[in-house]
Amino acid sequence: MNVSRKLGPMAAACLAACGSDGDGAGGAQTGGAGTGGAGGGPAIVAQPPGWDDAVRQVQADDLDPDPRVLEVELVAEVAALPIVEGTTTPAWTYGGAIPGPLLELTAGDRLVVRFRNELPEPTTIHWHGLRVPADQDGAPHAEVPPVEPGETFEYAFDVPDAGLYWYHPHVDSAAQVGAGLYGAIVVHPGPDSPPEPQGLGDELILVMSDIGVEEDGSLRDPDAGGDLGTLFGREGDVVLVNGAQNPRVLARPGLRQRWRIVNAARSRYLQLELPSHSFTRIGGDGGLLEVPEEEERLLLVPGQRVDAIVTLDGEPGASIPLRWIPIDRGYGSSEFREPVDVLTVTLDGEHADPGPMPAITRAIEVPSLDGATAVEIALTQGKGPDGGVELGIDGVPSWEAEPLMAHLGERQVWTVKNEMDWDHPFHLHGFFFHETDAAGAPVEPRELRDTINIPRRESRRFVVAFDERPGMWMFHCHILDHADAGMMGMLHLMP
Ligand code: C2O
Ligand code: CU
């Protein structure tokens, strides 16, 4: 691993053309294209030097010279990281860092991961949101057994779709993810991707999460709080942004920045606010939206991603906090809790004018509901044989459930009903889906999702078209404490 940034193709092109280091090279596809005026306009105005140093992510060395193949070595290992001042925490990491290395590809590229498990427990890697073959998806036992301690596994697949994704284990996942095992994957548009507008600004990729630690730095017991802890979903007390507590980034007043965020927390919902600023949300789980949406606050349930444009403005030297705001996702989840500053933006330099915001539109076709198979499931709470809390789908915990069935090419309309007093972020592996309203009309603006919040005592509907990737696919609540307590099922996609 190294910590130097590999430049995205656009930044590289800018370097060649601009003949300066145009700075801003921090972000993936940044560079002059983002911040300069159109040809003949003003000289390139960029974010301040070092603006994103505090949130830079580790990148993995590419072991394959073929530019269309990213081949990396990834080791899951315990590493002592400074989380609580004056102590270290034996975090569970990919490659010794939180988050694990940022994997950066172009749509159509191949990803090869030589994985080695140096943890004391079996594990797998799941590629959240990527349309991979079922046997590469990291679902333990469904297709391949988990990777035992000391063992290796090679994941290899093509990445078809531009967007922001992430990777995390799927064994004992509340504990493993909660202890630090996750990383981001950014897939840049390829020749066959919907074209991406230019001039969106320099880019930050932010992996947000939290971690439960004791005062002496040791990891909190992953089962702390017993059944109540399971029902609430355990949130870590320290919020991390790219592994750091409240890191500081710089912003040139008036310039746009593009923030691409992953919620990698085991249970925490992220409701984010920038005082006296708003967000233009341009993308979600599966790339760009049909049209952007103006939002006062961003909401990311566990597993979700957001792509948003922010224009920070004010007096040079002023600091603007990005705030986590408590959100009521059910009894006991927001009472007596305070906002938390998770990232600080300090304005630096003279006010600049980025020019008009480029138009962003994307044609998104929603599969027809005509002739689609109706599937209805309920998210349920019950009691296990020992009288403890057991969650399930239709009253059955994952370890006793029969798979649902679908055939290649089939379209299904799922109605997911939440019968509990807590919200559940519902995630389907391997396929994007489209939310529809009760009458079957697509929810606007259209977007491709892989995770959707199902509010307590309500239902949500979505339509999904299964493509040609047979096998066993998981679906579950992405409050990982809930998934581990049984709120998980399998879909068997058959020829
Ligand atoms: Cu990120 Cu099974 O999920
Ligand atoms: Cu849940």
mmCIF file of N, CA and C in Angstrom, residues 264-379:
data_model
loop_
_atom_site.group_PDB
_atom_site.id
_atom_site.type_symbol
_atom_site.label_atom_id
_atom_site.label_comp_id
_atom_site.label_asym_id
_atom_site.label_seq_id
_atom_site.Cartn_x
_atom_site.Cartn_y
_atom_site.Cartn_z
ATOM 1 N N ALA A 264 -21.013 3.688 6.190
ATOM 2 C CA ALA A 264 -20.465 2.365 6.485
ATOM 3 C C ALA A 264 -20.668 1.972 7.946
ATOM 4 N N ALA A 265 -21.512 2.726 8.656
ATOM 5 C CA ALA A 265 -21.727 2.424 10.075
ATOM 6 C C ALA A 265 -22.566 1.162 10.233
ATOM 7 N N ARG A 266 -22.354 0.448 11.323
ATOM 8 C CA ARG A 266 -23.094 -0.808 11.504
ATOM 9 C C ARG A 266 -24.572 -0.538 11.744
ATOM 10 N N SER A 267 -24.921 0.587 12.364
ATOM 11 C CA SER A 267 -26.323 0.855 12.700
ATOM 12 C C SER A 267 -26.735 2.315 12.596
ATOM 13 N N ARG A 268 -25.791 3.230 12.609
ATOM 14 C CA ARG A 268 -26.125 4.649 12.717
ATOM 15 C C ARG A 268 -26.690 5.200 11.413
ATOM 16 N N TYR A 269 -27.822 5.899 11.520
ATOM 17 C CA TYR A 269 -28.325 6.666 10.387
ATOM 18 C C TYR A 269 -27.561 7.978 10.362
ATOM 19 N N LEU A 270 -27.216 8.444 9.172
ATOM 20 C CA LEU A 270 -26.510 9.718 9.062
ATOM 21 C C LEU A 270 -27.471 10.762 8.530
ATOM 22 N N GLN A 271 -27.827 11.681 9.415
ATOM 23 C CA GLN A 271 -28.570 12.870 8.981
ATOM 24 C C GLN A 271 -27.583 14.014 9.116
ATOM 25 N N LEU A 272 -27.264 14.662 7.992
ATOM 26 C CA LEU A 272 -26.154 15.613 7.974
ATOM 27 C C LEU A 272 -26.626 16.995 7.556
ATOM 28 N N GLU A 273 -26.079 17.972 8.254
ATOM 29 C CA GLU A 273 -26.467 19.353 8.005
ATOM 30 C C GLU A 273 -25.224 20.234 7.981
ATOM 31 N N LEU A 274 -25.233 21.223 7.098
ATOM 32 C CA LEU A 274 -24.186 22.244 7.063
ATOM 33 C C LEU A 274 -24.884 23.563 7.352
ATOM 34 N N PRO A 275 -24.704 24.139 8.552
ATOM 35 C CA PRO A 275 -25.456 25.347 8.890
ATOM 36 C C PRO A 275 -25.378 26.404 7.794
ATOM 37 N N SER A 276 -26.511 26.970 7.470
ATOM 38 C CA SER A 276 -26.713 27.999 6.442
ATOM 39 C C SER A 276 -26.209 27.622 5.041
ATOM 40 N N HIS A 277 -26.119 26.338 4.785
ATOM 41 C CA HIS A 277 -25.810 25.850 3.437
ATOM 42 C C HIS A 277 -26.807 24.755 3.079
ATOM 43 N N SER A 278 -26.991 24.548 1.789
ATOM 44 C CA SER A 278 -27.824 23.419 1.391
ATOM 45 C C SER A 278 -27.011 22.522 0.458
ATOM 46 N N PHE A 279 -27.588 21.389 0.153
ATOM 47 C CA PHE A 279 -26.917 20.414 -0.695
ATOM 48 C C PHE A 279 -27.692 20.253 -1.997
ATOM 49 N N THR A 280 -27.004 20.062 -3.078
ATOM 50 C CA THR A 280 -27.655 19.636 -4.305
ATOM 51 C C THR A 280 -27.321 18.164 -4.470
ATOM 52 N N ARG A 281 -28.301 17.320 -4.181
ATOM 53 C CA ARG A 281 -28.022 15.880 -4.285
ATOM 54 C C ARG A 281 -28.139 15.476 -5.745
ATOM 55 N N ILE A 282 -27.044 14.966 -6.294
ATOM 56 C CA ILE A 282 -27.055 14.598 -7.717
ATOM 57 C C ILE A 282 -27.021 13.096 -7.943
ATOM 58 N N GLY A 283 -26.699 12.322 -6.887
ATOM 59 C CA GLY A 283 -26.607 10.878 -7.090
ATOM 60 C C GLY A 283 -26.872 10.120 -5.815
ATOM 61 N N GLY A 284 -27.049 8.816 -5.980
ATOM 62 C CA GLY A 284 -27.343 7.940 -4.848
ATOM 63 C C GLY A 284 -26.552 6.650 -4.968
ATOM 64 N N ASP A 285 -27.201 5.536 -4.627
ATOM 65 C CA ASP A 285 -26.503 4.242 -4.617
ATOM 66 C C ASP A 285 -25.936 3.878 -5.992
ATOM 67 N N GLY A 286 -26.735 4.077 -7.029
ATOM 68 C CA GLY A 286 -26.359 3.567 -8.347
ATOM 69 C C GLY A 286 -26.043 4.676 -9.327
ATOM 70 N N GLY A 287 -25.272 5.667 -8.904
ATOM 71 C CA GLY A 287 -24.861 6.731 -9.813
ATOM 72 C C GLY A 287 -25.832 7.903 -9.809
ATOM 73 N N LEU A 288 -25.779 8.689 -10.883
ATOM 74 C CA LEU A 288 -26.529 9.947 -10.934
ATOM 75 C C LEU A 288 -28.041 9.729 -10.879
ATOM 76 N N LEU A 289 -28.721 10.728 -10.320
ATOM 77 C CA LEU A 289 -30.178 10.753 -10.324
ATOM 78 C C LEU A 289 -30.667 11.190 -11.703
ATOM 79 N N GLU A 290 -31.958 11.039 -11.899
ATOM 80 C CA GLU A 290 -32.592 11.533 -13.128
ATOM 81 C C GLU A 290 -32.407 13.048 -13.231
ATOM 82 N N VAL A 291 -32.677 13.747 -12.134
ATOM 83 C CA VAL A 291 -32.405 15.188 -12.022
ATOM 84 C C VAL A 291 -31.998 15.464 -10.570
ATOM 85 N N PRO A 292 -31.197 16.511 -10.366
ATOM 86 C CA PRO A 292 -30.764 16.794 -8.990
ATOM 87 C C PRO A 292 -31.916 17.252 -8.098
ATOM 88 N N GLU A 293 -31.689 17.131 -6.795
ATOM 89 C CA GLU A 293 -32.654 17.559 -5.788
ATOM 90 C C GLU A 293 -31.960 18.483 -4.805
ATOM 91 N N GLU A 294 -32.598 19.601 -4.468
ATOM 92 C CA GLU A 294 -32.050 20.503 -3.440
ATOM 93 C C GLU A 294 -32.444 19.953 -2.080
ATOM 94 N N GLU A 295 -31.504 19.835 -1.169
ATOM 95 C CA GLU A 295 -31.835 19.295 0.152
ATOM 96 C C GLU A 295 -31.172 20.106 1.251
ATOM 97 N N GLU A 296 -31.930 20.346 2.316
ATOM 98 C CA GLU A 296 -31.387 21.052 3.480
ATOM 99 C C GLU A 296 -30.482 20.128 4.276
ATOM 100 N N ARG A 297 -30.862 18.856 4.306
ATOM 101 C CA ARG A 297 -30.094 17.855 5.035
ATOM 102 C C ARG A 297 -29.940 16.634 4.165
ATOM 103 N N LEU A 298 -28.825 15.970 4.337
ATOM 104 C CA LEU A 298 -28.639 14.693 3.654
ATOM 105 C C LEU A 298 -29.026 13.590 4.627
ATOM 106 N N LEU A 299 -29.659 12.560 4.115
ATOM 107 C CA LEU A 299 -29.943 11.392 4.946
ATOM 108 C C LEU A 299 -29.366 10.157 4.258
ATOM 109 N N LEU A 300 -28.517 9.463 4.983
ATOM 110 C CA LEU A 300 -27.988 8.190 4.493
ATOM 111 C C LEU A 300 -28.256 7.133 5.549
ATOM 112 N N VAL A 301 -29.071 6.151 5.210
ATOM 113 C CA VAL A 301 -29.254 5.027 6.121
ATOM 114 C C VAL A 301 -28.059 4.093 5.923
ATOM 115 N N PRO A 302 -27.791 3.196 6.882
ATOM 116 C CA PRO A 302 -26.615 2.336 6.741
ATOM 117 C C PRO A 302 -26.602 1.608 5.399
ATOM 118 N N GLY A 303 -25.471 1.653 4.728
ATOM 119 C CA GLY A 303 -25.317 1.014 3.424
ATOM 120 C C GLY A 303 -25.451 1.986 2.271
ATOM 121 N N GLN A 304 -26.178 3.087 2.466
ATOM 122 C CA GLN A 304 -26.449 3.990 1.343
ATOM 123 C C GLN A 304 -25.266 4.893 0.997
ATOM 124 N N ARG A 305 -25.344 5.428 -0.227
ATOM 125 C CA ARG A 305 -24.391 6.431 -0.684
ATOM 126 C C ARG A 305 -25.133 7.660 -1.189
ATOM 127 N N VAL A 306 -24.408 8.783 -1.123
ATOM 128 C CA VAL A 306 -24.951 10.039 -1.606
ATOM 129 C C VAL A 306 -23.863 10.759 -2.391
ATOM 130 N N ASP A 307 -24.276 11.459 -3.421
ATOM 131 C CA ASP A 307 -23.379 12.265 -4.240
ATOM 132 C C ASP A 307 -24.009 13.653 -4.223
ATOM 133 N N ALA A 308 -23.310 14.623 -3.654
ATOM 134 C CA ALA A 308 -23.928 15.942 -3.477
ATOM 135 C C ALA A 308 -22.928 17.039 -3.784
ATOM 136 N N ILE A 309 -23.455 18.124 -4.334
ATOM 137 C CA ILE A 309 -22.643 19.303 -4.599
ATOM 138 C C ILE A 309 -22.890 20.309 -3.483
ATOM 139 N N VAL A 310 -21.799 20.845 -2.931
ATOM 140 C CA VAL A 310 -21.936 21.902 -1.936
ATOM 141 C C VAL A 310 -21.085 23.079 -2.378
ATOM 142 N N THR A 311 -21.598 24.266 -2.130
ATOM 143 C CA THR A 311 -20.842 25.481 -2.410
ATOM 144 C C THR A 311 -20.667 26.185 -1.087
ATOM 145 N N LEU A 312 -19.451 26.137 -0.565
ATOM 146 C CA LEU A 312 -19.219 26.713 0.751
ATOM 147 C C LEU A 312 -18.891 28.171 0.582
ATOM 148 N N ASP A 313 -19.566 28.990 1.375
ATOM 149 C CA ASP A 313 -19.307 30.419 1.220
ATOM 150 C C ASP A 313 -19.377 31.125 2.556
ATOM 151 N N GLY A 314 -18.663 32.251 2.629
ATOM 152 C CA GLY A 314 -18.610 33.044 3.847
ATOM 153 C C GLY A 314 -17.290 33.785 3.896
ATOM 154 N N GLU A 315 -16.978 34.321 5.073
ATOM 155 C CA GLU A 315 -15.730 35.072 5.245
ATOM 156 C C GLU A 315 -14.544 34.123 5.243
ATOM 157 N N PRO A 316 -13.464 34.485 4.549
ATOM 158 C CA PRO A 316 -12.261 33.654 4.630
ATOM 159 C C PRO A 316 -11.853 33.469 6.099
ATOM 160 N N GLY A 317 -11.473 32.260 6.436
ATOM 161 C CA GLY A 317 -11.072 31.965 7.814
ATOM 162 C C GLY A 317 -12.190 31.361 8.642
ATOM 163 N N ALA A 318 -13.441 31.550 8.194
ATOM 164 C CA ALA A 318 -14.573 31.003 8.957
ATOM 165 C C ALA A 318 -14.590 29.481 8.837
ATOM 166 N N SER A 319 -15.091 28.831 9.882
ATOM 167 C CA SER A 319 -15.212 27.377 9.852
ATOM 168 C C SER A 319 -16.681 26.978 9.889
ATOM 169 N N ILE A 320 -17.014 25.993 9.084
ATOM 170 C CA ILE A 320 -18.391 25.518 8.989
ATOM 171 C C ILE A 320 -18.383 24.037 9.336
ATOM 172 N N PRO A 321 -19.154 23.657 10.360
ATOM 173 C CA PRO A 321 -19.164 22.239 10.726
ATOM 174 C C PRO A 321 -20.158 21.448 9.887
ATOM 175 N N LEU A 322 -19.787 20.263 9.504
ATOM 176 C CA LEU A 322 -20.768 19.316 8.984
ATOM 177 C C LEU A 322 -21.264 18.567 10.206
ATOM 178 N N ARG A 323 -22.569 18.648 10.434
ATOM 179 C CA ARG A 323 -23.130 18.133 11.689
ATOM 180 C C ARG A 323 -23.965 16.901 11.478
ATOM 181 N N TRP A 324 -23.723 15.924 12.327
ATOM 182 C CA TRP A 324 -24.640 14.789 12.457
ATOM 183 C C TRP A 324 -25.778 15.235 13.363
ATOM 184 N N ILE A 325 -27.001 15.049 12.882
ATOM 185 C CA ILE A 325 -28.178 15.471 13.645
ATOM 186 C C ILE A 325 -28.948 14.215 14.056
ATOM 187 N N PRO A 326 -29.263 14.099 15.355
ATOM 188 C CA PRO A 326 -30.014 12.907 15.784
ATOM 189 C C PRO A 326 -31.291 12.761 14.970
ATOM 190 N N ILE A 327 -31.630 11.539 14.650
ATOM 191 C CA ILE A 327 -32.837 11.294 13.873
ATOM 192 C C ILE A 327 -33.644 10.216 14.570
ATOM 193 N N ASP A 328 -34.946 10.418 14.568
ATOM 194 C CA ASP A 328 -35.824 9.457 15.236
ATOM 195 C C ASP A 328 -36.078 8.299 14.273
ATOM 196 N N ARG A 329 -35.430 7.184 14.532
ATOM 197 C CA ARG A 329 -35.673 5.998 13.707
ATOM 198 C C ARG A 329 -36.345 4.912 14.549
ATOM 199 N N GLY A 330 -36.992 5.368 15.624
ATOM 200 C CA GLY A 330 -37.708 4.447 16.492
ATOM 201 C C GLY A 330 -37.369 4.711 17.933
ATOM 202 N N TYR A 331 -38.156 4.128 18.797
ATOM 203 C CA TYR A 331 -38.054 4.377 20.220
ATOM 204 C C TYR A 331 -36.619 4.254 20.746
ATOM 205 N N GLY A 332 -36.145 5.278 21.436
ATOM 206 C CA GLY A 332 -34.830 5.206 22.074
ATOM 207 C C GLY A 332 -33.673 5.573 21.179
ATOM 208 N N SER A 333 -33.952 5.922 19.919
ATOM 209 C CA SER A 333 -32.843 6.150 18.994
ATOM 210 C C SER A 333 -32.367 7.600 18.973
ATOM 211 N N SER A 334 -33.218 8.547 19.406
ATOM 212 C CA SER A 334 -32.804 9.947 19.286
ATOM 213 C C SER A 334 -32.932 10.727 20.594
ATOM 214 N N GLU A 335 -33.592 10.146 21.602
ATOM 215 C CA GLU A 335 -33.808 10.869 22.847
ATOM 216 C C GLU A 335 -32.479 11.190 23.526
ATOM 217 N N PHE A 336 -32.399 12.369 24.096
ATOM 218 C CA PHE A 336 -31.234 12.796 24.888
ATOM 219 C C PHE A 336 -29.934 12.744 24.094
ATOM 220 N N ARG A 337 -30.000 12.936 22.807
ATOM 221 C CA ARG A 337 -28.754 12.907 22.054
ATOM 222 C C ARG A 337 -28.482 14.274 21.467
ATOM 223 N N GLU A 338 -27.213 14.595 21.337
ATOM 224 C CA GLU A 338 -26.796 15.901 20.852
ATOM 225 C C GLU A 338 -26.235 15.765 19.441
ATOM 226 N N PRO A 339 -26.311 16.860 18.671
ATOM 227 C CA PRO A 339 -25.608 16.847 17.375
ATOM 228 C C PRO A 339 -24.103 16.631 17.572
ATOM 229 N N VAL A 340 -23.459 16.120 16.563
ATOM 230 C CA VAL A 340 -22.015 15.883 16.616
ATOM 231 C C VAL A 340 -21.383 16.521 15.377
ATOM 232 N N ASP A 341 -20.334 17.305 15.590
ATOM 233 C CA ASP A 341 -19.580 17.827 14.439
ATOM 234 C C ASP A 341 -18.697 16.708 13.914
ATOM 235 N N VAL A 342 -18.901 16.340 12.653
ATOM 236 C CA VAL A 342 -18.168 15.185 12.128
ATOM 237 C C VAL A 342 -17.064 15.575 11.150
ATOM 238 N N LEU A 343 -17.168 16.797 10.622
ATOM 239 C CA LEU A 343 -16.167 17.271 9.665
ATOM 240 C C LEU A 343 -16.216 18.790 9.744
ATOM 241 N N THR A 344 -15.063 19.439 9.657
ATOM 242 C CA THR A 344 -15.061 20.897 9.698
ATOM 243 C C THR A 344 -14.472 21.415 8.394
ATOM 244 N N VAL A 345 -15.157 22.401 7.831
ATOM 245 C CA VAL A 345 -14.655 23.015 6.602
ATOM 246 C C VAL A 345 -14.219 24.433 6.939
ATOM 247 N N THR A 346 -12.978 24.743 6.670
ATOM 248 C CA THR A 346 -12.479 26.095 6.914
ATOM 249 C C THR A 346 -12.297 26.799 5.575
ATOM 250 N N LEU A 347 -12.869 28.003 5.505
ATOM 251 C CA LEU A 347 -12.798 28.759 4.248
ATOM 252 C C LEU A 347 -11.425 29.401 4.121
ATOM 253 N N ASP A 348 -10.865 29.293 2.945
ATOM 254 C CA ASP A 348 -9.482 29.710 2.746
ATOM 255 C C ASP A 348 -9.370 30.322 1.352
ATOM 256 N N GLY A 349 -8.828 31.531 1.308
ATOM 257 C CA GLY A 349 -8.610 32.177 0.007
ATOM 258 C C GLY A 349 -9.742 33.133 -0.335
ATOM 259 N N GLU A 350 -9.575 33.774 -1.487
ATOM 260 C CA GLU A 350 -10.554 34.763 -1.944
ATOM 261 C C GLU A 350 -11.774 34.083 -2.526
ATOM 262 N N HIS A 351 -12.901 34.742 -2.445
ATOM 263 C CA HIS A 351 -14.129 34.257 -3.050
ATOM 264 C C HIS A 351 -13.902 34.016 -4.551
ATOM 265 N N ALA A 352 -14.391 32.909 -5.043
ATOM 266 C CA ALA A 352 -14.243 32.602 -6.465
ATOM 267 C C ALA A 352 -15.611 32.286 -7.050
ATOM 268 N N ASP A 353 -15.705 32.450 -8.345
ATOM 269 C CA ASP A 353 -16.967 32.184 -9.015
ATOM 270 C C ASP A 353 -16.808 30.959 -9.913
ATOM 271 N N PRO A 354 -17.514 29.891 -9.594
ATOM 272 C CA PRO A 354 -17.338 28.668 -10.382
ATOM 273 C C PRO A 354 -18.108 28.685 -11.700
ATOM 274 N N GLY A 355 -18.864 29.724 -11.975
ATOM 275 C CA GLY A 355 -19.706 29.707 -13.171
ATOM 276 C C GLY A 355 -20.955 28.905 -12.894
ATOM 277 N N PRO A 356 -21.867 28.902 -13.881
ATOM 278 C CA PRO A 356 -23.152 28.240 -13.638
ATOM 279 C C PRO A 356 -22.991 26.737 -13.405
ATOM 280 N N MET A 357 -23.899 26.217 -12.603
ATOM 281 C CA MET A 357 -23.922 24.775 -12.341
ATOM 282 C C MET A 357 -24.317 24.060 -13.636
ATOM 283 N N PRO A 358 -23.556 23.058 -14.049
ATOM 284 C CA PRO A 358 -23.922 22.353 -15.279
ATOM 285 C C PRO A 358 -25.253 21.617 -15.106
ATOM 286 N N ALA A 359 -25.957 21.484 -16.205
ATOM 287 C CA ALA A 359 -27.220 20.738 -16.151
ATOM 288 C C ALA A 359 -26.887 19.258 -15.966
ATOM 289 N N ILE A 360 -27.639 18.598 -15.103
ATOM 290 C CA ILE A 360 -27.420 17.168 -14.875
ATOM 291 C C ILE A 360 -28.731 16.444 -15.119
ATOM 292 N N THR A 361 -28.741 15.603 -16.100
ATOM 293 C CA THR A 361 -29.919 14.771 -16.302
ATOM 294 C C THR A 361 -29.443 13.396 -16.717
ATOM 295 N N ARG A 362 -30.232 12.421 -16.404
ATOM 296 C CA ARG A 362 -29.896 11.055 -16.782
ATOM 297 C C ARG A 362 -31.206 10.353 -17.086
ATOM 298 N N ALA A 363 -31.249 9.719 -18.233
ATOM 299 C CA ALA A 363 -32.449 8.957 -18.575
ATOM 300 C C ALA A 363 -32.414 7.658 -17.780
ATOM 301 N N ILE A 364 -33.415 7.451 -16.944
ATOM 302 C CA ILE A 364 -33.470 6.220 -16.157
ATOM 303 C C ILE A 364 -34.770 5.498 -16.487
ATOM 304 N N GLU A 365 -34.601 4.327 -17.029
ATOM 305 C CA GLU A 365 -35.765 3.551 -17.411
ATOM 306 C C GLU A 365 -36.185 2.662 -16.241
ATOM 307 N N VAL A 366 -37.441 2.737 -15.862
ATOM 308 C CA VAL A 366 -37.937 1.895 -14.774
ATOM 309 C C VAL A 366 -38.637 0.690 -15.395
ATOM 310 N N PRO A 367 -38.273 -0.524 -14.976
ATOM 311 C CA PRO A 367 -38.904 -1.711 -15.563
ATOM 312 C C PRO A 367 -40.421 -1.662 -15.376
ATOM 313 N N SER A 368 -41.129 -2.132 -16.374
ATOM 314 C CA SER A 368 -42.591 -2.103 -16.331
ATOM 315 C C SER A 368 -43.118 -3.046 -15.253
ATOM 316 N N LEU A 369 -44.192 -2.602 -14.612
ATOM 317 C CA LEU A 369 -44.813 -3.451 -13.596
ATOM 318 C C LEU A 369 -45.791 -4.450 -14.209
ATOM 319 N N ASP A 370 -46.056 -4.228 -15.484
ATOM 320 C CA ASP A 370 -46.968 -5.107 -16.208
ATOM 321 C C ASP A 370 -46.442 -6.530 -16.226
ATOM 322 N N GLY A 371 -47.182 -7.433 -15.632
ATOM 323 C CA GLY A 371 -46.754 -8.827 -15.655
ATOM 324 C C GLY A 371 -45.634 -9.143 -14.680
ATOM 325 N N ALA A 372 -45.251 -8.153 -13.859
ATOM 326 C CA ALA A 372 -44.210 -8.413 -12.869
ATOM 327 C C ALA A 372 -44.787 -9.246 -11.723
ATOM 328 N N THR A 373 -43.975 -10.108 -11.174
ATOM 329 C CA THR A 373 -44.420 -10.968 -10.075
ATOM 330 C C THR A 373 -44.464 -10.172 -8.775
ATOM 331 N N ALA A 374 -45.552 -10.281 -8.045
ATOM 332 C CA ALA A 374 -45.649 -9.574 -6.763
ATOM 333 C C ALA A 374 -45.017 -10.419 -5.653
ATOM 334 N N VAL A 375 -44.172 -9.783 -4.889
ATOM 335 C CA VAL A 375 -43.535 -10.447 -3.742
ATOM 336 C C VAL A 375 -43.821 -9.581 -2.527
ATOM 337 N N GLU A 376 -44.354 -10.189 -1.483
ATOM 338 C CA GLU A 376 -44.621 -9.407 -0.279
ATOM 339 C C GLU A 376 -43.897 -10.030 0.882
ATOM 340 N N ILE A 377 -43.125 -9.209 1.574
ATOM 341 C CA ILE A 377 -42.458 -9.723 2.761
ATOM 342 C C ILE A 377 -42.647 -8.742 3.912
ATOM 343 N N ALA A 378 -42.533 -9.262 5.114
ATOM 344 C CA ALA A 378 -42.665 -8.425 6.303
ATOM 345 C C ALA A 378 -41.416 -8.574 7.161
ATOM 346 N N LEU A 379 -40.999 -7.452 7.742
ATOM 347 C CA LEU A 379 -39.850 -7.436 8.658
ATOM 348 C C LEU A 379 -40.420 -7.566 10.062
#
